[in-house]
Amino acid sequence: MPLIPERVRRWPRSWRVALLSLLALYALYLIAGNVFLNTPLFDAVTNRKPEKFSMQTGPALTLLPGHAVVWNLRMRGQAGHTVYIFRADRAGAWIDLPALFRREVRIPRIDATGVEAEVERVDKGIPPPPRSDRGWTLRFDAIHSDSIRSGRFGTLFIAGQGHGTVGFLKQLKGGPSELFDSTAGFEKAEVTVGGVRVLDEAHLAARFHFPRHYRDEAPGLRKLDITWAQLQVDARSRAVEIDTGGPHVSVGSAPSNARLIGDVVLDRGALQPGSRMVWRVPVHAGVNADDRGLLALQLDVAQDMRVQARLPRDPETGSELHADLRITGRKIPFRAPAELLPRLTGQVQGAWKFESLNWIADLFVRKPWFHLDGGGLLEGDLKIADGQLAAGSTLDIPQVAAVAEVAGVRLLGQANAHGSIVAGEPAQAQLDVKIPAFRAAPTDAPKALLFDGHAMALTLRGDARLQQLRDGMRAHLRFNDARVPDLTAYNRYLGGGTGNVRLLGGTGLLSGDVEMDSAGRVGTGRADLRGRGAQLQVAGIALRGDAQLQARVKRADFDAKQFDLGGTTVALRNIQVGDGAGQNNWWGTVALRQGHVDAAAPFEVTAQADLRLRDAGPLLGVFAERSAYPRWVLGMLDSGEVQASGKLRWRSGEMWVDDLQAENERLSLRARLDLAQARRRGNLYLRWGVLGAGIELDGEQRKWHLAGARDWYDQQPRVLPAPKAAPR
């Protein structure tokens, strides 16, 4: 048989040349087109910006210009923080070649088989280009598949017999985009959320589109404000199992015969009238995930949205739920869901035995300074009007462990709580926590005991509008006469008990009253400590007797760790001075005119104090023993009450005192002290009438200055900076 048929050889020569040319061109196309599709040349063209778009394929075939079939297709694209991944076993497509002359890549139809799709959000985004109309246009009129295997959207995963047709247009380099009328659906699908299967045998049907727009007109979630979408679902619901019996909460599901049925239409961000969804789901919760009954949830949309929930009472646990809520309007604020709260009106009644109740504390506080440990029964009747808890709302917790951490102290005890609404403008939500018995320990040493007591009360109060509940919340914590079993536990706040001021023993009673904001920062407060048989040592002087500390916090900045303790007083009564068996009738008071604590490392206290002392004996004892003083000085030890003032700085167990001045009718005293961990240094000046003396103290060494004592004292260096001169 001849290579060229006889009929063709009879054609005019020009026809034969044209035919041979076309055959040669076609052969050249077959070779060039298939070589291009199956070599790295194709990757070099399609993956020029792999961070934005990449494509990998297996074998590929083209037989006609403008048409190609590829196997093992995988495409990945990213826009902003959203990543799209598309996989197919096989895909075939036609390309509109004339459209290329209009700078448009138009593919009228793509048919794909064995499709899997994923959409997820990533932390590292790609900045969008500025708006322009200069880029090429991509137009895919219909991407169709009758064999979609699965789709993943974040933590939502759908697998089954899927089908769909999607079309879109996108102009590159900042141009507009459009989603054509598209459909997608599944039959006999399984729906999983976060790894937990929630639906079986699901029929899903969706339809969606949005108009052409530039990205800056509707970026991110704002696209839902221009989207039309419909979702129809009819599925068998699985029972939800929440097992709290192990060290970690376990969430799973089990087969059931309940159903989820819904038909919801969204148009430009608003649910449309007639939208409805009913979901009945068995709930198994608690230790070993006991059966709690069938929870029914229902959404109905007319001019407003109505949400109802009902769970019949469980006689064993007492759990039940009845909720009927109305949301004014049909608009859904996808970008700020909290904006729904002011539109919320209705009532929620119920009881539930929770394995953890800490979420209640989270409603009131911003930082976890207060929390509820463990679980318990919660009973509530909440009335909501326009997003605000209304009068008559109540919340009760019969028993729960409560923990509060205030100023570095951890308070713990079994509590009961009652929540209510206090009328006002605006109304106030109040949670009263009563702790019949409690103990306190340092935050960094929870096994140590600072004090324990009874009848501690914590009141949390804030704006009853749900959206502002935590913003203006105030807390009030108070207790009286807590037992302090050992005062030496407080040496941790005095440099660890190794400095020149330390507690050696004694017991006491402590009362506290502080007010805080939602972050646990003390605004104002007081703490009164009454020590009995207190034993302490100050600069080598042993003191034994009764002491009372009345600490006052005028202002506190817990973020910067700064505290104003002005107004704090210390009173000493029935004090025995020294280690001997002397009388215990000495007394003294210290009042902080100004007091400041810098709790940032290193811990530092600065104060300006006024003192009132029975006599000057303990002050003189710091510099020398009684027998070392001249006889005329000994006559002043019992010279009567002394008024004194001075400045103090205390840092990490070290103490400095300057400008200490003491006066009475017979005595005048000036002193400065540098009391470090292992040394005592200082200067003392005494005057009685025309007699004067100075003492220079350096450890155990003392040097007396009798001639020109005042001039000598004034010439000695200060241990604290001099006060700044007042501006003229």
XYZ file of N, CA, C and O in Angstrom, residues 500-566:
268
model
N 20.404 42.238 109.059
C 20.408 42.918 110.349
C 19.011 43.074 110.931
O 18.864 43.591 112.033
N 17.998 42.691 110.194
C 16.628 42.676 110.716
C 16.069 41.284 110.458
O 15.978 40.848 109.314
N 15.708 40.583 111.515
C 15.134 39.247 111.319
C 14.220 38.896 112.484
O 14.401 39.376 113.609
N 13.252 38.061 112.165
C 12.297 37.586 113.156
C 12.799 36.272 113.733
O 13.222 35.371 112.997
N 12.718 36.148 115.067
C 13.231 34.964 115.740
C 12.133 34.057 116.271
O 12.399 32.923 116.681
N 10.886 34.525 116.288
C 9.805 33.683 116.774
C 8.583 34.505 117.091
O 8.547 35.726 116.935
N 7.526 33.807 117.529
C 6.284 34.464 117.885
C 5.140 34.045 116.996
O 5.314 33.415 115.955
N 3.936 34.365 117.423
C 2.724 34.084 116.661
C 1.979 35.396 116.450
O 2.380 36.451 116.948
N 0.873 35.313 115.712
C 0.140 36.540 115.473
C -1.207 36.299 114.845
O -1.590 35.166 114.525
N -1.940 37.390 114.661
C -3.225 37.403 113.973
C -3.145 38.425 112.849
O -2.612 39.523 113.030
N -3.696 38.051 111.680
C -3.598 38.897 110.494
C -4.982 39.147 109.924
O -5.777 38.215 109.764
N -5.254 40.411 109.582
C -6.489 40.785 108.886
C -6.110 41.505 107.600
O -5.100 42.216 107.546
N -6.908 41.319 106.560
C -6.612 41.941 105.273
C -7.864 42.454 104.593
O -8.959 41.906 104.764
N -7.694 43.516 103.798
C -8.808 44.111 103.050
C -8.201 44.826 101.854
O -7.551 45.866 102.008
N -8.359 44.265 100.646
C -7.758 44.848 99.448
C -8.793 44.923 98.336
O -9.726 44.119 98.271
N -8.612 45.905 97.459
C -9.436 46.061 96.262
C -8.535 45.973 95.045
O -7.444 46.548 95.031
N -9.007 45.230 94.023
C -8.197 44.968 92.832
C -9.030 45.176 91.584
O -10.259 45.260 91.630
N -8.301 45.248 90.432
C -8.989 45.286 89.148
C -8.993 43.885 88.553
O -8.576 42.914 89.179
N -9.454 43.769 87.292
C -9.618 42.451 86.686
C -8.286 41.754 86.428
O -8.257 40.546 86.205
N -7.171 42.494 86.435
C -5.863 41.883 86.226
C -5.209 41.478 87.540
O -4.083 40.992 87.545
N -5.905 41.688 88.676
C -5.354 41.315 89.963
C -4.400 42.324 90.547
O -3.639 42.013 91.460
N -4.415 43.558 90.052
C -3.541 44.599 90.584
C -4.247 45.304 91.732
O -5.379 45.758 91.604
N -3.539 45.397 92.872
C -4.121 46.022 94.053
C -4.240 47.517 93.816
O -3.257 48.196 93.525
N -5.450 48.028 93.937
C -5.635 49.470 93.839
C -5.391 50.123 95.183
O -4.550 51.006 95.334
N -6.098 49.669 96.182
C -5.895 50.113 97.559
C -6.053 48.903 98.461
O -6.655 47.897 98.080
N -5.505 49.015 99.675
C -5.658 47.887 100.580
C -4.984 48.128 101.913
O -4.284 49.123 102.119
N -5.234 47.202 102.824
C -4.612 47.247 104.145
C -4.381 45.831 104.630
O -5.067 44.883 104.216
N -3.376 45.703 105.507
C -3.109 44.434 106.181
C -2.678 44.757 107.602
O -1.754 45.559 107.811
N -3.358 44.181 108.572
C -3.060 44.424 109.988
C -2.550 43.129 110.608
O -3.264 42.120 110.660
N -1.284 43.170 111.072
C -0.669 42.015 111.701
C -0.396 42.335 113.172
O 0.318 43.292 113.486
N -0.985 41.520 114.069
C -0.777 41.698 115.503
C 0.039 40.512 116.016
O -0.456 39.382 116.085
N 1.310 40.804 116.357
C 2.206 39.757 116.809
C 2.170 39.607 118.320
O 2.168 40.595 119.057
N 2.147 38.368 118.781
C 2.151 38.064 120.208
C 3.444 37.337 120.548
O 3.789 36.347 119.913
N 4.141 37.822 121.584
C 5.413 37.206 121.953
C 6.412 37.252 120.821
O 7.206 36.316 120.650
N 6.373 38.328 120.048
C 7.264 38.442 118.897
C 8.701 38.598 119.370
O 8.990 39.345 120.309
N 9.599 37.895 118.709
C 11.024 38.002 118.985
C 11.716 38.427 117.700
O 11.556 37.774 116.664
N 12.452 39.523 117.767
C 13.147 40.000 116.598
C 14.474 40.601 117.005
O 14.704 40.932 118.176
N 15.330 40.729 116.015
C 16.637 41.320 116.240
C 16.851 42.401 115.197
O 16.716 42.144 113.994
N 17.185 43.598 115.648
C 17.405 44.740 114.773
C 18.788 45.285 115.072
O 19.058 45.742 116.196
N 19.678 45.221 114.088
C 21.040 45.749 114.220
C 21.723 45.218 115.464
O 22.404 45.943 116.186
N 21.514 43.925 115.730
C 22.173 43.312 116.867
C 21.451 43.473 118.181
O 21.884 42.915 119.193
N 20.367 44.230 118.248
C 19.603 44.450 119.467
C 18.433 43.472 119.486
O 17.608 43.452 118.563
N 18.337 42.662 120.500
C 17.245 41.700 120.634
C 16.039 42.388 121.260
O 16.167 43.109 122.261
N 14.875 42.171 120.680
C 13.621 42.729 121.179
C 12.616 41.597 121.325
O 12.509 40.723 120.457
N 11.852 41.638 122.404
C 10.833 40.621 122.646
C 9.593 41.315 123.203
O 9.698 42.133 124.132
N 8.426 41.004 122.623
C 7.198 41.613 123.101
C 6.086 41.488 122.081
O 6.031 40.525 121.306
N 5.189 42.459 122.091
C 4.044 42.462 121.175
C 4.252 43.543 120.115
O 4.731 44.639 120.417
N 3.860 43.214 118.873
C 4.023 44.160 117.764
C 2.756 44.186 116.931
O 2.050 43.176 116.808
N 2.486 45.340 116.364
C 1.342 45.481 115.458
C 1.774 46.262 114.232
O 2.261 47.394 114.344
N 1.589 45.620 113.074
C 1.880 46.260 111.786
C 0.558 46.574 111.107
O -0.269 45.689 110.907
N 0.379 47.843 110.758
C -0.802 48.269 110.008
C -0.323 48.796 108.661
O 0.022 49.973 108.522
N -0.258 47.882 107.679
C 0.234 48.245 106.346
C -0.899 48.849 105.528
O -2.023 48.338 105.532
N -0.573 49.904 104.819
C -1.540 50.571 103.959
C -0.969 50.680 102.551
O 0.178 51.111 102.373
N -1.751 50.270 101.553
C -1.357 50.409 100.158
C -2.254 51.464 99.530
O -3.450 51.240 99.333
N -1.663 52.644 99.252
C -2.449 53.721 98.653
C -2.563 53.559 97.140
O -3.614 53.811 96.555
N -1.459 53.170 96.533
C -1.441 52.957 95.092
C -0.525 51.792 94.789
O 0.456 51.563 95.496
N -0.841 51.067 93.714
C -0.011 49.927 93.326
C -0.002 49.788 91.817
O -1.034 49.921 91.166
N 1.185 49.553 91.275
C 1.345 49.264 89.854
C 2.029 47.902 89.758
O 3.246 47.796 89.891
N 1.225 46.847 89.540
C 1.794 45.512 89.561
C 2.598 45.216 88.305
O 3.484 44.364 88.312
N 2.297 45.904 87.203
C 3.094 45.681 86.004
C 4.521 46.175 86.206
O 5.486 45.509 85.838
N 4.669 47.365 86.798
C 5.999 47.916 87.077
C 6.509 47.503 88.448
O 7.648 47.823 88.804
N 5.671 46.807 89.255
C 6.028 46.343 90.601
C 6.413 47.517 91.503
O 7.444 47.497 92.170
N 5.574 48.532 91.523
C 5.786 49.709 92.354
C 4.591 49.871 93.295
O 3.435 49.775 92.869
N 4.886 50.158 94.599
C 3.838 50.248 95.605
C 4.076 51.461 96.499
O 5.219 51.744 96.885
N 2.992 52.150 96.832
C 3.045 53.298 97.736
C 2.479 52.862 99.086
O 1.297 52.542 99.202
N 3.349 52.844 100.120
C 2.948 52.381 101.444
C 2.846 53.524 102.442
O 2.919 53.304 103.664
N 2.699 54.742 101.966
C 2.537 55.870 102.879
C 1.344 55.673 103.799
O 0.268 55.254 103.364
